[in-house]
XYZ file of C-alpha atoms in Angstrom:
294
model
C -82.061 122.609 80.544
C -81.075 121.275 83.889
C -79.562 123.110 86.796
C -78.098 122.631 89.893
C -77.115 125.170 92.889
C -74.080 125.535 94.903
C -72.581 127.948 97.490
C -69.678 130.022 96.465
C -66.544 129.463 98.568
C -65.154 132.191 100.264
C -62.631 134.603 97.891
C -59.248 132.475 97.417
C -56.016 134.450 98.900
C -54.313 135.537 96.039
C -51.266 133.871 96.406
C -53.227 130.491 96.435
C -51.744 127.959 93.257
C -54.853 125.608 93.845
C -57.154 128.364 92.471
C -56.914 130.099 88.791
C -53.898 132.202 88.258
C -53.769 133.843 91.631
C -53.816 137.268 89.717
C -57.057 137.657 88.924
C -60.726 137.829 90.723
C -62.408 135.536 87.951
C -62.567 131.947 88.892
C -63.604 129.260 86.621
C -66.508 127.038 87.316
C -66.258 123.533 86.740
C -68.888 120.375 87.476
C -68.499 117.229 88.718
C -70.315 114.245 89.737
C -67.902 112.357 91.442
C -64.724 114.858 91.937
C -62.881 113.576 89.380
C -64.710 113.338 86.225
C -65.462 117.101 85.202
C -68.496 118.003 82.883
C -67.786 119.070 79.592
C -68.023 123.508 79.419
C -67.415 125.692 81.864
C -68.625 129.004 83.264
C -66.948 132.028 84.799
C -67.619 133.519 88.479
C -66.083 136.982 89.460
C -65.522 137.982 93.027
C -66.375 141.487 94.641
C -65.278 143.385 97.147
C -67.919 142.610 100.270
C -70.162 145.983 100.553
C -70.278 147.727 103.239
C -72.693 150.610 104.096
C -70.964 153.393 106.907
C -74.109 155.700 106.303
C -77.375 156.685 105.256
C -78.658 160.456 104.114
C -81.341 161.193 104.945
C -81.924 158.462 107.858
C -85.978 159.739 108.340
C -88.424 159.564 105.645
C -92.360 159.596 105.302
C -94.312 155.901 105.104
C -95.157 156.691 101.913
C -92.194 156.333 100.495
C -89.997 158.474 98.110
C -87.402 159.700 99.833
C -84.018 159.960 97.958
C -81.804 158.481 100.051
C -77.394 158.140 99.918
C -76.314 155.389 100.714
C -72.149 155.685 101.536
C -69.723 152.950 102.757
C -67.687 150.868 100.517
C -66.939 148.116 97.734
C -70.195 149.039 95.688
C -70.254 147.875 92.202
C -71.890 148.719 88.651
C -73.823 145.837 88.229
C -77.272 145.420 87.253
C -78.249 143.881 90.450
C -77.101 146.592 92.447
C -79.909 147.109 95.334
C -80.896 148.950 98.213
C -82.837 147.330 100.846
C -84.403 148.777 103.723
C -85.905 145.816 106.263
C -87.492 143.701 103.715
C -88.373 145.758 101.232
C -85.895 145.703 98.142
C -85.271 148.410 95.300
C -83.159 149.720 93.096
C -79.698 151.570 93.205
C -77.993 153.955 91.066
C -74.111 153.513 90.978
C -72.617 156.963 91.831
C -68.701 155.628 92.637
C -67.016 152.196 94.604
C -68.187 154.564 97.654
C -71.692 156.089 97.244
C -75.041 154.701 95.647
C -78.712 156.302 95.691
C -81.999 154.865 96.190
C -85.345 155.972 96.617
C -86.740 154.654 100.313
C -90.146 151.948 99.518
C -93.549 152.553 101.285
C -94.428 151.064 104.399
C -97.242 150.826 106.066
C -96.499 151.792 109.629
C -93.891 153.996 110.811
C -90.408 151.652 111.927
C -86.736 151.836 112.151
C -85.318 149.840 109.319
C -82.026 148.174 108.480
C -80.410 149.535 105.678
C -78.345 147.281 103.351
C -76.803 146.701 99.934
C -76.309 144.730 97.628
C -73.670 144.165 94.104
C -75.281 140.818 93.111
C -78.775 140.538 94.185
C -78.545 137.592 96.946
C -75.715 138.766 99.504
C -76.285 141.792 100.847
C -73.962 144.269 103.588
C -73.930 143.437 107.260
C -76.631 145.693 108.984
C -74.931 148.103 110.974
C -76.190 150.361 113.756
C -75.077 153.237 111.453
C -77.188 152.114 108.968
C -80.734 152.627 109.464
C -83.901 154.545 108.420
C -86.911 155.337 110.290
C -89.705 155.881 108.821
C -92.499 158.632 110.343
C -96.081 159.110 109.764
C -96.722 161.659 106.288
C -96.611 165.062 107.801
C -99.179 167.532 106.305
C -99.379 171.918 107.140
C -103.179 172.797 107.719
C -102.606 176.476 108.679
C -100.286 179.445 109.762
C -100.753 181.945 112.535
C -100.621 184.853 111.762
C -101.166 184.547 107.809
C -99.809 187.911 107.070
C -96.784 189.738 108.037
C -94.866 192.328 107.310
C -92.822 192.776 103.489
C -89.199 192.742 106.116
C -89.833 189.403 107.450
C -88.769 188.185 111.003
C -92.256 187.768 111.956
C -92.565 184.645 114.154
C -94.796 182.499 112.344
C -97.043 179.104 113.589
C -97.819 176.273 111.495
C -100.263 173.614 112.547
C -100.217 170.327 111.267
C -99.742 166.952 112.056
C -96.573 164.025 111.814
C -94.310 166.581 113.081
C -91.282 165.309 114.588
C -88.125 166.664 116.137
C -85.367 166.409 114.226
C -81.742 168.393 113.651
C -83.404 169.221 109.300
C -87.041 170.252 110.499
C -87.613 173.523 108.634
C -90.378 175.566 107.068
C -90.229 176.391 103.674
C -91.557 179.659 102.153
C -91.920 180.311 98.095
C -94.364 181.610 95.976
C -97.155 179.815 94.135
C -95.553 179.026 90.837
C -92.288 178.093 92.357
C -91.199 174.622 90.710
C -88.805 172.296 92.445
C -88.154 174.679 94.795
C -86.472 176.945 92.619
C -87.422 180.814 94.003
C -87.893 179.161 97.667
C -86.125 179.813 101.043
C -86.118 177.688 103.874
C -85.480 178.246 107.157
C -85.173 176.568 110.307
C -88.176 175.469 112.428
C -88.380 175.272 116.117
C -90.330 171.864 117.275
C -93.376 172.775 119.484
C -95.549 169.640 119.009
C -96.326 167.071 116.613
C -98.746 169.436 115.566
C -96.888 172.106 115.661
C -93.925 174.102 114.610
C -92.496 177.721 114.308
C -90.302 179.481 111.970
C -89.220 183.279 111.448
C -90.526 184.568 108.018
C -87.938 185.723 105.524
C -88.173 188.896 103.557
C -90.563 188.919 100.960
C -88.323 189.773 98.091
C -86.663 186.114 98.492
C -89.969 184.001 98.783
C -92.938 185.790 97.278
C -94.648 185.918 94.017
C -95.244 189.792 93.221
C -99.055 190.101 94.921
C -97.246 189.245 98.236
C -98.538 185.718 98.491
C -96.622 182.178 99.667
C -97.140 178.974 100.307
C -95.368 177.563 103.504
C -94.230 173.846 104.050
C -92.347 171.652 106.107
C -90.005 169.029 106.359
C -88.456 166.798 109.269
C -85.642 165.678 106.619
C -84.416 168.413 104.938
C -85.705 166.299 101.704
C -88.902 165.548 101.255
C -91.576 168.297 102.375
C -95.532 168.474 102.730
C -98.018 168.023 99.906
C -99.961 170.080 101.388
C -99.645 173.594 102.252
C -100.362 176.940 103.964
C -100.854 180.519 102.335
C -98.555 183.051 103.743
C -99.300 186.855 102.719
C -96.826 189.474 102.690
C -97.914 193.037 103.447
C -96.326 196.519 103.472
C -95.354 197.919 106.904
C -99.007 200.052 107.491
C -97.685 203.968 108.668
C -99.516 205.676 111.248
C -99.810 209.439 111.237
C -102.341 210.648 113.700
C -105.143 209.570 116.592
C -108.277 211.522 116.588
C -108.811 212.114 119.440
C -105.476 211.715 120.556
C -107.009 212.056 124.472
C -109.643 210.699 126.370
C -110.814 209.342 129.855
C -107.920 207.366 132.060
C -110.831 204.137 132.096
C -110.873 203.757 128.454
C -113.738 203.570 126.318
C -112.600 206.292 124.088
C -113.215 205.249 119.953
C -110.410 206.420 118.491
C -110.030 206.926 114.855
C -106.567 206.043 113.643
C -105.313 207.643 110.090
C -102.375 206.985 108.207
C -101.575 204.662 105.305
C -101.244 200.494 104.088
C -103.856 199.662 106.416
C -105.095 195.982 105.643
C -108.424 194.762 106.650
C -108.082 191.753 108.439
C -109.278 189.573 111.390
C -106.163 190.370 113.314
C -105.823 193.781 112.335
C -105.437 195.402 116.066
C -104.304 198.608 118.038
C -101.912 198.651 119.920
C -101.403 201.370 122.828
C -98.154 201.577 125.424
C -94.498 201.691 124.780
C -93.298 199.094 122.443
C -89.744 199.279 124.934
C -91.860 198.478 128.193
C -95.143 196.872 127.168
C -98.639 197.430 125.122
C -101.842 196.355 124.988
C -103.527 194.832 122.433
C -107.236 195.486 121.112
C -109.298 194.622 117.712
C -109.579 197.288 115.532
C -112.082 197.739 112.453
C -111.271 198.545 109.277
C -112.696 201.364 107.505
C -109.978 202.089 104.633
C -106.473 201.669 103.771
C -105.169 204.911 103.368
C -106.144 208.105 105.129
């Protein structure tokens, strides 16, 4: 088998008599040594529309790869050498309509801003646009949460340290109980950017993103995709009820042990007293724990 390689010309206007029937977008390929003597058998080349890529979501993504990413623009075809290609890096594309195709985002080595670009045939790809990139950030991981209990209600402030943190409009922790799957029995909420090593969220209720002991895991995400392998246990605890100080007086310079009784007490490191109007101000001090219910 020989072969030889030429460069398709540009699409023919339709009108044109010179080329095929001027109603379809099938040409037929002839060869020739000399222009004027054809070879013997012919073959069959089909123009497509030129693609065109207006967007990609998400645009962020981990260096190690993964994220599902939508691709939307224009003139993308079924073919089997539909591709996504972000710099260098090529992969595959799943056809989802002429205006939308998915891909899953390669791993890198360093974190970049890529060009993101498709193509129907393999060798021509889109024109990179400015609207058309990806940027890839180093793998965020969750090493712990401050505090690691709260109460049953939720809307305790929560802090999550970490690292590859970044700012973005879909950073979010995520809160769901051990067995969750998929995400399925989750709720996510959104995160306020601190540092790259740290974030802070408001705790949902319990009764949306526990398992029934009270415990969750918390995660994060600067994409709104993808979030951290690892995580953070959250615990959820009942509201503890206070009934009574003994003794409920005692010098005006402190000192006084004071022995407070009531019920759902937790022992914990944080556990604490607090005395002072919750309206005006209190202040804080470690408490012991002796039992959890009077």
């Amino acid at each position: 088998t020989t072969r030889v390689l030429c460069t398709v010309p540009p699409r023919p206007a339709p009108e044109s008599l010179a080329w095929g029937d001027g109603e379809t977008d099938t040409l037929t390929v002839y060869l020739s040594v000399n222009a004027e003597h054809f070879a013997s058998g012919t073959a069959a080349f089909t123009y497509l529309p030129t693609p065109v890529v207006a967007s990609v979501m998400p645009n962020i993504g981990s260096v190690a790869g993964g994220t599902w990413v939508s691709i939307a623009g224009s003139g993308f075809a079924p073919s089997r050498e539909l591709q996504c290609r972000f710099g260098l890096a090529a992969v595959p594309a799943s056809y989802v309509d002429s205006d939308l195709v998915v891909c899953q985002a390669p791993r890198v080595v360093d974190p970049d801003v890529v060009d993101v670009t498709v193509t129907v045939n393999g060798d021509v790809y889109s024109a990179v646009s400015a609207d058309a990139t990806f940027e890839y950030l180093p793998r965020s991981s969750v090493a712990a949460v401050v505090p690691a209990v709260g109460s049953r209600a939720g809307g305790d402030t929560v802090v999550v340290s970490g690292a590859g943190f970044a700012d973005t409009d879909s950073l979010a922790c995520r809160f769901g109980p051990l067995d969750a799957a998929g995400g399925e029995g989750t709720v996510v909420v959104p995160a306020t950017f601190v540092s790259g090593s740290e974030v802070r969220c408001v705790s949902p209720p319990a009764a949306d993103a526990a398992s029934e002991d009270g415990v969750t895991l918390v995660e994060v995400t600067v994409n709104g995709a993808d979030f951290t392998t690892f995580a953070a246990q959250y615990r959820y605890v009942a509201d503890p009820i206070v009934l009574r100080a003994s003794p409920s007086e005692g010098p005006d310079g402190g000192a006084t042990l004071v022995r407070v009784s009531g019920a759902d007490f937790v022992d914990l490191s944080t556990l604490a007293c607090l005395f002072g109007d919750a309206d005006v101000g209190v202040v804080s001090v470690a408490a012991r724990w002796v039992s959890a219910h009077l």
